[in-house]
């Protein structure tokens, strides 16, 4: 009897570690948030073709965020441009939670008025509505700004669609040598333009908080050197050309100071200029 009891107890003791191990290796993960269905209706225009398809830019911005699922154009039941033209029941059938409508009108052939409204479909309620006047050259930028407003209104987070990218490209020329180009563009990659071209590497571009200046590292003078360039005027100044490492520029939140990694005293250390 004692021998049998010992065997039974021993069996359960052997099982306990395996049971505990199974509990410890259980991994619980949160469910992923589904993209929010939203209808972006093509903006209306009064007898003319706008120089920029604002609604398409907004649609692409929202889709690229992964937080929204714009309805395909082919699924849109109607094309309202203001609240009076909206039948919210139609959009509920499509299970769209948000609805963006708007229109563009020409002021003088060079300036355009753009207005838009964002609605909560299930509450039949306007969430935001604004009107702007911009030159033709500013229509695409305005579209990104509207995307930011829509994003922030529906998620509570600040959008980044109206920010700009700074990046470096390189290519091999016909002589077999590399050429480096510092470029800036819209957040979606549109409107790229060259800021600096060099036969030497360009590294670590960093925007100032106001987007008016760009800091970067250039080897154009045979060593690492940190420059700050004004985007409007093109003026550029060398701010760090010390012996050794001059790298990794980063702006303070107010844009008044620049943090750098320098080794002018021997070891690499962080300095604030």
PDB file of C-alpha atoms in Angstrom:
ATOM      1  CA  UNK A   1       0.000   0.000   0.000  1.00  0.00           C
ATOM      2  CA  UNK A   2       2.786   2.410   0.957  1.00  0.00           C
ATOM      3  CA  UNK A   3       4.680   1.522  -2.202  1.00  0.00           C
ATOM      4  CA  UNK A   4       1.576   2.219  -4.323  1.00  0.00           C
ATOM      5  CA  UNK A   5       0.979   5.544  -2.547  1.00  0.00           C
ATOM      6  CA  UNK A   6       4.603   6.517  -3.149  1.00  0.00           C
ATOM      7  CA  UNK A   7       4.274   5.749  -6.853  1.00  0.00           C
ATOM      8  CA  UNK A   8       1.078   7.820  -7.166  1.00  0.00           C
ATOM      9  CA  UNK A   9       2.622  10.806  -5.351  1.00  0.00           C
ATOM     10  CA  UNK A  10       5.761  10.489  -7.447  1.00  0.00           C
ATOM     11  CA  UNK A  11       3.668  10.471 -10.630  1.00  0.00           C
ATOM     12  CA  UNK A  12       1.960  13.774  -9.692  1.00  0.00           C
ATOM     13  CA  UNK A  13       5.261  15.340  -8.649  1.00  0.00           C
ATOM     14  CA  UNK A  14       6.650  14.506 -12.082  1.00  0.00           C
ATOM     15  CA  UNK A  15       3.608  16.057 -13.748  1.00  0.00           C
ATOM     16  CA  UNK A  16       3.665  19.323 -11.796  1.00  0.00           C
ATOM     17  CA  UNK A  17       6.791  20.814 -13.440  1.00  0.00           C
ATOM     18  CA  UNK A  18       5.371  20.125 -16.883  1.00  0.00           C
ATOM     19  CA  UNK A  19       2.060  21.695 -15.905  1.00  0.00           C
ATOM     20  CA  UNK A  20       3.800  24.779 -14.472  1.00  0.00           C
ATOM     21  CA  UNK A  21       5.981  25.081 -17.552  1.00  0.00           C
ATOM     22  CA  UNK A  22       2.903  25.035 -19.771  1.00  0.00           C
ATOM     23  CA  UNK A  23       1.344  27.870 -17.776  1.00  0.00           C
ATOM     24  CA  UNK A  24       4.506  29.991 -17.924  1.00  0.00           C
ATOM     25  CA  UNK A  25       4.838  29.700 -21.693  1.00  0.00           C
ATOM     26  CA  UNK A  26       1.278  30.797 -22.499  1.00  0.00           C
ATOM     27  CA  UNK A  27       1.523  33.982 -24.536  1.00  0.00           C
ATOM     28  CA  UNK A  28      -1.453  36.337 -24.531  1.00  0.00           C
ATOM     29  CA  UNK A  29      -1.482  39.001 -27.209  1.00  0.00           C
ATOM     30  CA  UNK A  30      -3.954  41.791 -27.787  1.00  0.00           C
ATOM     31  CA  UNK A  31      -6.093  41.776 -30.874  1.00  0.00           C
ATOM     32  CA  UNK A  32      -5.134  44.109 -33.692  1.00  0.00           C
ATOM     33  CA  UNK A  33      -7.366  47.128 -34.255  1.00  0.00           C
ATOM     34  CA  UNK A  34      -9.242  46.935 -37.531  1.00  0.00           C
ATOM     35  CA  UNK A  35      -8.836  49.770 -40.009  1.00  0.00           C
ATOM     36  CA  UNK A  36     -11.703  52.274 -39.817  1.00  0.00           C
ATOM     37  CA  UNK A  37     -13.942  52.250 -42.913  1.00  0.00           C
ATOM     38  CA  UNK A  38     -14.233  55.767 -44.315  1.00  0.00           C
ATOM     39  CA  UNK A  39     -15.740  57.167 -47.498  1.00  0.00           C
ATOM     40  CA  UNK A  40     -13.741  59.915 -49.185  1.00  0.00           C
ATOM     41  CA  UNK A  41     -16.036  61.338 -51.847  1.00  0.00           C
ATOM     42  CA  UNK A  42     -14.345  63.050 -54.830  1.00  0.00           C
ATOM     43  CA  UNK A  43     -14.498  66.792 -54.225  1.00  0.00           C
ATOM     44  CA  UNK A  44     -16.850  68.687 -56.477  1.00  0.00           C
ATOM     45  CA  UNK A  45     -15.753  71.499 -58.784  1.00  0.00           C
ATOM     46  CA  UNK A  46     -17.794  74.096 -60.600  1.00  0.00           C
ATOM     47  CA  UNK A  47     -17.293  73.468 -64.306  1.00  0.00           C
ATOM     48  CA  UNK A  48     -13.516  73.106 -64.248  1.00  0.00           C
ATOM     49  CA  UNK A  49     -10.850  70.547 -63.485  1.00  0.00           C
ATOM     50  CA  UNK A  50      -8.884  71.414 -60.348  1.00  0.00           C
ATOM     51  CA  UNK A  51      -5.092  71.348 -60.805  1.00  0.00           C
ATOM     52  CA  UNK A  52      -4.829  68.788 -57.995  1.00  0.00           C
ATOM     53  CA  UNK A  53      -7.120  65.895 -57.065  1.00  0.00           C
ATOM     54  CA  UNK A  54      -7.419  66.747 -53.382  1.00  0.00           C
ATOM     55  CA  UNK A  55      -9.677  63.846 -52.437  1.00  0.00           C
ATOM     56  CA  UNK A  56      -7.315  61.326 -54.042  1.00  0.00           C
ATOM     57  CA  UNK A  57      -4.360  62.689 -52.067  1.00  0.00           C
ATOM     58  CA  UNK A  58      -6.409  62.424 -48.862  1.00  0.00           C
ATOM     59  CA  UNK A  59      -7.562  58.908 -49.738  1.00  0.00           C
ATOM     60  CA  UNK A  60      -3.976  57.758 -50.284  1.00  0.00           C
ATOM     61  CA  UNK A  61      -2.763  59.457 -47.099  1.00  0.00           C
ATOM     62  CA  UNK A  62      -5.370  57.774 -44.922  1.00  0.00           C
ATOM     63  CA  UNK A  63      -4.859  54.373 -46.543  1.00  0.00           C
ATOM     64  CA  UNK A  64      -1.082  54.583 -46.097  1.00  0.00           C
ATOM     65  CA  UNK A  65      -1.479  55.079 -42.339  1.00  0.00           C
ATOM     66  CA  UNK A  66      -2.965  51.616 -41.892  1.00  0.00           C
ATOM     67  CA  UNK A  67      -5.572  53.100 -39.543  1.00  0.00           C
ATOM     68  CA  UNK A  68      -8.184  53.672 -42.238  1.00  0.00           C
ATOM     69  CA  UNK A  69      -9.766  51.647 -45.025  1.00  0.00           C
ATOM     70  CA  UNK A  70     -11.127  54.099 -47.622  1.00  0.00           C
ATOM     71  CA  UNK A  71     -14.022  52.660 -49.599  1.00  0.00           C
ATOM     72  CA  UNK A  72     -13.241  51.938 -53.267  1.00  0.00           C
ATOM     73  CA  UNK A  73     -14.561  54.631 -55.581  1.00  0.00           C
ATOM     74  CA  UNK A  74     -16.639  52.018 -57.387  1.00  0.00           C
ATOM     75  CA  UNK A  75     -18.565  51.340 -54.151  1.00  0.00           C
ATOM     76  CA  UNK A  76     -19.647  54.931 -53.588  1.00  0.00           C
ATOM     77  CA  UNK A  77     -23.433  55.125 -53.924  1.00  0.00           C
ATOM     78  CA  UNK A  78     -23.587  58.873 -54.493  1.00  0.00           C
ATOM     79  CA  UNK A  79     -21.334  61.918 -54.720  1.00  0.00           C
ATOM     80  CA  UNK A  80     -22.501  64.513 -52.188  1.00  0.00           C
ATOM     81  CA  UNK A  81     -20.434  67.659 -51.733  1.00  0.00           C
ATOM     82  CA  UNK A  82     -22.175  69.106 -48.657  1.00  0.00           C
ATOM     83  CA  UNK A  83     -24.430  67.959 -45.816  1.00  0.00           C
ATOM     84  CA  UNK A  84     -27.713  68.813 -47.569  1.00  0.00           C
ATOM     85  CA  UNK A  85     -26.876  66.262 -50.284  1.00  0.00           C
ATOM     86  CA  UNK A  86     -26.066  63.391 -47.912  1.00  0.00           C
ATOM     87  CA  UNK A  87     -28.334  60.408 -47.296  1.00  0.00           C
ATOM     88  CA  UNK A  88     -26.646  58.884 -44.258  1.00  0.00           C
ATOM     89  CA  UNK A  89     -28.661  55.677 -44.657  1.00  0.00           C
ATOM     90  CA  UNK A  90     -26.819  54.948 -47.906  1.00  0.00           C
ATOM     91  CA  UNK A  91     -23.457  55.169 -46.191  1.00  0.00           C
ATOM     92  CA  UNK A  92     -24.603  53.013 -43.280  1.00  0.00           C
ATOM     93  CA  UNK A  93     -25.448  50.305 -45.806  1.00  0.00           C
ATOM     94  CA  UNK A  94     -21.812  50.446 -46.898  1.00  0.00           C
ATOM     95  CA  UNK A  95     -20.746  50.243 -43.231  1.00  0.00           C
ATOM     96  CA  UNK A  96     -18.698  53.385 -43.575  1.00  0.00           C
ATOM     97  CA  UNK A  97     -18.115  54.993 -40.192  1.00  0.00           C
ATOM     98  CA  UNK A  98     -16.725  58.261 -41.519  1.00  0.00           C
ATOM     99  CA  UNK A  99     -17.689  60.373 -44.529  1.00  0.00           C
ATOM    100  CA  UNK A 100     -15.591  63.169 -46.024  1.00  0.00           C
ATOM    101  CA  UNK A 101     -17.103  65.512 -48.603  1.00  0.00           C
ATOM    102  CA  UNK A 102     -15.952  68.794 -50.093  1.00  0.00           C
ATOM    103  CA  UNK A 103     -15.693  71.025 -53.101  1.00  0.00           C
ATOM    104  CA  UNK A 104     -13.217  73.285 -54.875  1.00  0.00           C
ATOM    105  CA  UNK A 105     -14.049  76.577 -56.569  1.00  0.00           C
ATOM    106  CA  UNK A 106     -11.859  78.976 -58.527  1.00  0.00           C
ATOM    107  CA  UNK A 107     -11.553  82.486 -57.111  1.00  0.00           C
ATOM    108  CA  UNK A 108      -9.575  84.170 -59.885  1.00  0.00           C
ATOM    109  CA  UNK A 109      -7.995  81.373 -61.910  1.00  0.00           C
ATOM    110  CA  UNK A 110      -4.894  81.340 -59.721  1.00  0.00           C
ATOM    111  CA  UNK A 111      -6.445  81.102 -56.261  1.00  0.00           C
ATOM    112  CA  UNK A 112      -8.839  78.372 -55.164  1.00  0.00           C
ATOM    113  CA  UNK A 113     -11.346  78.040 -52.361  1.00  0.00           C
ATOM    114  CA  UNK A 114     -11.500  74.604 -50.783  1.00  0.00           C
ATOM    115  CA  UNK A 115     -14.094  73.542 -48.244  1.00  0.00           C
ATOM    116  CA  UNK A 116     -14.678  70.176 -46.636  1.00  0.00           C
ATOM    117  CA  UNK A 117     -16.805  68.485 -43.993  1.00  0.00           C
ATOM    118  CA  UNK A 118     -16.182  65.286 -42.037  1.00  0.00           C
ATOM    119  CA  UNK A 119     -19.173  63.365 -40.678  1.00  0.00           C
ATOM    120  CA  UNK A 120     -19.853  60.550 -38.245  1.00  0.00           C
ATOM    121  CA  UNK A 121     -22.124  58.393 -40.397  1.00  0.00           C
ATOM    122  CA  UNK A 122     -23.932  56.538 -37.611  1.00  0.00           C
ATOM    123  CA  UNK A 123     -24.657  59.712 -35.639  1.00  0.00           C
ATOM    124  CA  UNK A 124     -25.385  61.789 -38.761  1.00  0.00           C
ATOM    125  CA  UNK A 125     -23.220  64.402 -37.100  1.00  0.00           C
ATOM    126  CA  UNK A 126     -20.586  66.794 -38.457  1.00  0.00           C
ATOM    127  CA  UNK A 127     -17.249  66.350 -36.716  1.00  0.00           C
ATOM    128  CA  UNK A 128     -15.306  69.093 -38.447  1.00  0.00           C
ATOM    129  CA  UNK A 129     -15.721  71.548 -41.300  1.00  0.00           C
ATOM    130  CA  UNK A 130     -13.339  74.155 -42.689  1.00  0.00           C
ATOM    131  CA  UNK A 131     -12.800  76.490 -45.644  1.00  0.00           C
ATOM    132  CA  UNK A 132      -9.498  77.684 -47.125  1.00  0.00           C
ATOM    133  CA  UNK A 133      -8.149  79.853 -49.932  1.00  0.00           C
ATOM    134  CA  UNK A 134      -4.845  78.774 -51.437  1.00  0.00           C
ATOM    135  CA  UNK A 135      -2.896  79.255 -54.675  1.00  0.00           C
ATOM    136  CA  UNK A 136      -2.805  76.393 -57.150  1.00  0.00           C
ATOM    137  CA  UNK A 137       0.681  75.478 -55.949  1.00  0.00           C
ATOM    138  CA  UNK A 138      -0.655  75.003 -52.411  1.00  0.00           C
ATOM    139  CA  UNK A 139      -3.488  72.581 -53.184  1.00  0.00           C
ATOM    140  CA  UNK A 140      -1.506  69.408 -52.611  1.00  0.00           C
ATOM    141  CA  UNK A 141      -0.063  70.682 -49.349  1.00  0.00           C
ATOM    142  CA  UNK A 142      -3.568  71.649 -48.236  1.00  0.00           C
ATOM    143  CA  UNK A 143      -4.750  68.122 -49.038  1.00  0.00           C
ATOM    144  CA  UNK A 144      -2.101  66.751 -46.661  1.00  0.00           C
ATOM    145  CA  UNK A 145      -3.217  69.231 -43.987  1.00  0.00           C
ATOM    146  CA  UNK A 146      -6.818  68.063 -44.360  1.00  0.00           C
ATOM    147  CA  UNK A 147      -5.594  64.473 -44.001  1.00  0.00           C
ATOM    148  CA  UNK A 148      -3.927  65.483 -40.733  1.00  0.00           C
ATOM    149  CA  UNK A 149      -7.159  67.035 -39.466  1.00  0.00           C
ATOM    150  CA  UNK A 150      -9.190  63.954 -40.371  1.00  0.00           C
ATOM    151  CA  UNK A 151      -6.617  61.657 -38.785  1.00  0.00           C
ATOM    152  CA  UNK A 152      -6.470  63.645 -35.546  1.00  0.00           C
ATOM    153  CA  UNK A 153     -10.246  64.040 -35.305  1.00  0.00           C
ATOM    154  CA  UNK A 154     -10.877  60.310 -35.654  1.00  0.00           C
ATOM    155  CA  UNK A 155      -7.881  58.892 -33.756  1.00  0.00           C
ATOM    156  CA  UNK A 156      -6.967  61.611 -31.268  1.00  0.00           C
ATOM    157  CA  UNK A 157      -3.381  61.495 -32.521  1.00  0.00           C
ATOM    158  CA  UNK A 158      -1.499  64.132 -34.491  1.00  0.00           C
ATOM    159  CA  UNK A 159      -1.117  63.292 -38.183  1.00  0.00           C
ATOM    160  CA  UNK A 160       2.155  63.581 -40.082  1.00  0.00           C
ATOM    161  CA  UNK A 161       0.912  63.787 -43.669  1.00  0.00           C
ATOM    162  CA  UNK A 162       1.847  67.465 -44.056  1.00  0.00           C
ATOM    163  CA  UNK A 163       5.407  66.911 -42.856  1.00  0.00           C
ATOM    164  CA  UNK A 164       8.306  66.465 -45.281  1.00  0.00           C
ATOM    165  CA  UNK A 165      10.917  63.794 -45.803  1.00  0.00           C
ATOM    166  CA  UNK A 166      14.650  64.384 -46.061  1.00  0.00           C
ATOM    167  CA  UNK A 167      16.725  61.569 -47.522  1.00  0.00           C
ATOM    168  CA  UNK A 168      19.964  60.819 -49.334  1.00  0.00           C
ATOM    169  CA  UNK A 169      20.216  58.992 -52.647  1.00  0.00           C
ATOM    170  CA  UNK A 170      23.329  57.771 -54.390  1.00  0.00           C
ATOM    171  CA  UNK A 171      24.030  56.715 -57.931  1.00  0.00           C
ATOM    172  CA  UNK A 172      27.044  55.577 -59.874  1.00  0.00           C
ATOM    173  CA  UNK A 173      28.021  57.984 -62.644  1.00  0.00           C
ATOM    174  CA  UNK A 174      29.444  57.020 -66.035  1.00  0.00           C
ATOM    175  CA  UNK A 175      32.953  57.408 -64.636  1.00  0.00           C
ATOM    176  CA  UNK A 176      32.221  54.697 -62.094  1.00  0.00           C
ATOM    177  CA  UNK A 177      32.208  57.089 -59.149  1.00  0.00           C
ATOM    178  CA  UNK A 178      29.290  57.642 -56.809  1.00  0.00           C
ATOM    179  CA  UNK A 179      27.296  60.851 -56.611  1.00  0.00           C
ATOM    180  CA  UNK A 180      25.267  61.699 -53.518  1.00  0.00           C
ATOM    181  CA  UNK A 181      22.139  63.855 -53.435  1.00  0.00           C
ATOM    182  CA  UNK A 182      20.291  65.219 -50.423  1.00  0.00           C
ATOM    183  CA  UNK A 183      16.609  65.473 -51.334  1.00  0.00           C
ATOM    184  CA  UNK A 184      13.388  66.591 -49.677  1.00  0.00           C
ATOM    185  CA  UNK A 185       9.827  65.608 -50.585  1.00  0.00           C
ATOM    186  CA  UNK A 186       6.283  65.478 -49.295  1.00  0.00           C
ATOM    187  CA  UNK A 187       5.548  62.750 -46.761  1.00  0.00           C
ATOM    188  CA  UNK A 188       4.128  60.571 -49.549  1.00  0.00           C
ATOM    189  CA  UNK A 189       7.255  60.982 -51.690  1.00  0.00           C
ATOM    190  CA  UNK A 190       5.703  63.484 -54.096  1.00  0.00           C
ATOM    191  CA  UNK A 191       7.426  66.703 -55.196  1.00  0.00           C
ATOM    192  CA  UNK A 192      11.030  65.629 -54.588  1.00  0.00           C
ATOM    193  CA  UNK A 193      13.682  68.281 -55.049  1.00  0.00           C
ATOM    194  CA  UNK A 194      17.434  68.355 -54.684  1.00  0.00           C
ATOM    195  CA  UNK A 195      18.968  70.312 -51.806  1.00  0.00           C
ATOM    196  CA  UNK A 196      22.633  69.356 -52.208  1.00  0.00           C
ATOM    197  CA  UNK A 197      24.711  67.264 -54.593  1.00  0.00           C
ATOM    198  CA  UNK A 198      28.168  65.997 -53.729  1.00  0.00           C
ATOM    199  CA  UNK A 199      30.825  63.529 -54.767  1.00  0.00           C
ATOM    200  CA  UNK A 200      31.297  62.737 -51.077  1.00  0.00           C
ATOM    201  CA  UNK A 201      28.863  61.044 -48.669  1.00  0.00           C
ATOM    202  CA  UNK A 202      26.011  62.964 -47.034  1.00  0.00           C
ATOM    203  CA  UNK A 203      24.547  61.585 -43.809  1.00  0.00           C
ATOM    204  CA  UNK A 204      22.000  62.106 -41.017  1.00  0.00           C
ATOM    205  CA  UNK A 205      19.591  64.764 -42.330  1.00  0.00           C
ATOM    206  CA  UNK A 206      17.545  66.253 -39.481  1.00  0.00           C
ATOM    207  CA  UNK A 207      14.645  68.702 -39.768  1.00  0.00           C
ATOM    208  CA  UNK A 208      14.258  71.638 -37.401  1.00  0.00           C
ATOM    209  CA  UNK A 209      10.865  71.553 -35.622  1.00  0.00           C
ATOM    210  CA  UNK A 210       9.521  74.405 -37.775  1.00  0.00           C
ATOM    211  CA  UNK A 211      10.623  72.703 -41.000  1.00  0.00           C
ATOM    212  CA  UNK A 212      12.598  75.781 -42.054  1.00  0.00           C
ATOM    213  CA  UNK A 213      16.117  74.365 -41.598  1.00  0.00           C
ATOM    214  CA  UNK A 214      17.869  71.107 -42.268  1.00  0.00           C
ATOM    215  CA  UNK A 215      20.979  69.878 -40.458  1.00  0.00           C
ATOM    216  CA  UNK A 216      23.148  67.170 -42.002  1.00  0.00           C
ATOM    217  CA  UNK A 217      26.648  65.733 -42.174  1.00  0.00           C
ATOM    218  CA  UNK A 218      28.715  66.227 -45.324  1.00  0.00           C
ATOM    219  CA  UNK A 219      32.177  64.952 -46.240  1.00  0.00           C
ATOM    220  CA  UNK A 220      32.594  67.451 -49.080  1.00  0.00           C
ATOM    221  CA  UNK A 221      35.695  69.007 -47.485  1.00  0.00           C
ATOM    222  CA  UNK A 222      37.432  65.705 -46.908  1.00  0.00           C
ATOM    223  CA  UNK A 223      36.134  65.098 -43.382  1.00  0.00           C
ATOM    224  CA  UNK A 224      32.858  64.888 -41.489  1.00  0.00           C
ATOM    225  CA  UNK A 225      31.328  68.335 -41.089  1.00  0.00           C
ATOM    226  CA  UNK A 226      27.884  69.372 -39.826  1.00  0.00           C
ATOM    227  CA  UNK A 227      25.968  71.950 -41.850  1.00  0.00           C
ATOM    228  CA  UNK A 228      22.690  73.765 -41.251  1.00  0.00           C
ATOM    229  CA  UNK A 229      20.830  74.864 -44.370  1.00  0.00           C
ATOM    230  CA  UNK A 230      17.898  77.282 -44.609  1.00  0.00           C
ATOM    231  CA  UNK A 231      15.254  75.795 -46.870  1.00  0.00           C
ATOM    232  CA  UNK A 232      13.798  79.050 -48.206  1.00  0.00           C
ATOM    233  CA  UNK A 233      17.011  80.894 -49.074  1.00  0.00           C
ATOM    234  CA  UNK A 234      19.323  77.919 -49.596  1.00  0.00           C
ATOM    235  CA  UNK A 235      21.929  79.485 -47.325  1.00  0.00           C
ATOM    236  CA  UNK A 236      24.082  76.907 -45.556  1.00  0.00           C
ATOM    237  CA  UNK A 237      26.515  77.309 -42.660  1.00  0.00           C
ATOM    238  CA  UNK A 238      29.102  74.952 -41.214  1.00  0.00           C
ATOM    239  CA  UNK A 239      28.403  74.594 -37.482  1.00  0.00           C
ATOM    240  CA  UNK A 240      30.840  71.810 -36.575  1.00  0.00           C
ATOM    241  CA  UNK A 241      34.119  71.095 -38.348  1.00  0.00           C
ATOM    242  CA  UNK A 242      36.247  69.991 -35.415  1.00  0.00           C
ATOM    243  CA  UNK A 243      39.018  67.428 -35.507  1.00  0.00           C
ATOM    244  CA  UNK A 244      37.637  63.907 -35.275  1.00  0.00           C
ATOM    245  CA  UNK A 245      33.959  62.996 -35.225  1.00  0.00           C
ATOM    246  CA  UNK A 246      31.278  65.527 -36.140  1.00  0.00           C
ATOM    247  CA  UNK A 247      28.015  63.647 -36.464  1.00  0.00           C
ATOM    248  CA  UNK A 248      24.376  62.899 -35.563  1.00  0.00           C
ATOM    249  CA  UNK A 249      22.797  66.380 -35.446  1.00  0.00           C
ATOM    250  CA  UNK A 250      19.474  66.542 -33.575  1.00  0.00           C
ATOM    251  CA  UNK A 251      17.355  69.617 -32.877  1.00  0.00           C
ATOM    252  CA  UNK A 252      15.939  70.689 -29.524  1.00  0.00           C
ATOM    253  CA  UNK A 253      12.108  70.833 -29.398  1.00  0.00           C
ATOM    254  CA  UNK A 254      12.149  74.642 -29.684  1.00  0.00           C
ATOM    255  CA  UNK A 255      14.601  74.575 -32.612  1.00  0.00           C
ATOM    256  CA  UNK A 256      17.046  76.918 -30.876  1.00  0.00           C
ATOM    257  CA  UNK A 257      19.770  74.386 -30.121  1.00  0.00           C
ATOM    258  CA  UNK A 258      21.473  71.508 -31.877  1.00  0.00           C
ATOM    259  CA  UNK A 259      22.829  68.393 -30.185  1.00  0.00           C
ATOM    260  CA  UNK A 260      25.846  66.770 -31.873  1.00  0.00           C
ATOM    261  CA  UNK A 261      28.262  63.929 -31.303  1.00  0.00           C
ATOM    262  CA  UNK A 262      31.809  65.324 -31.284  1.00  0.00           C
ATOM    263  CA  UNK A 263      35.187  63.836 -30.393  1.00  0.00           C
ATOM    264  CA  UNK A 264      37.161  67.088 -30.335  1.00  0.00           C
ATOM    265  CA  UNK A 265      38.257  66.393 -26.739  1.00  0.00           C
ATOM    266  CA  UNK A 266      39.193  62.777 -27.397  1.00  0.00           C
ATOM    267  CA  UNK A 267      36.257  60.458 -26.749  1.00  0.00           C
ATOM    268  CA  UNK A 268      32.948  60.847 -28.574  1.00  0.00           C
ATOM    269  CA  UNK A 269      30.602  62.930 -26.438  1.00  0.00           C
ATOM    270  CA  UNK A 270      27.312  64.754 -26.902  1.00  0.00           C
ATOM    271  CA  UNK A 271      27.547  68.526 -27.189  1.00  0.00           C
ATOM    272  CA  UNK A 272      24.805  71.135 -27.425  1.00  0.00           C
ATOM    273  CA  UNK A 273      25.414  74.168 -29.635  1.00  0.00           C
TER     274      UNK A 273
END
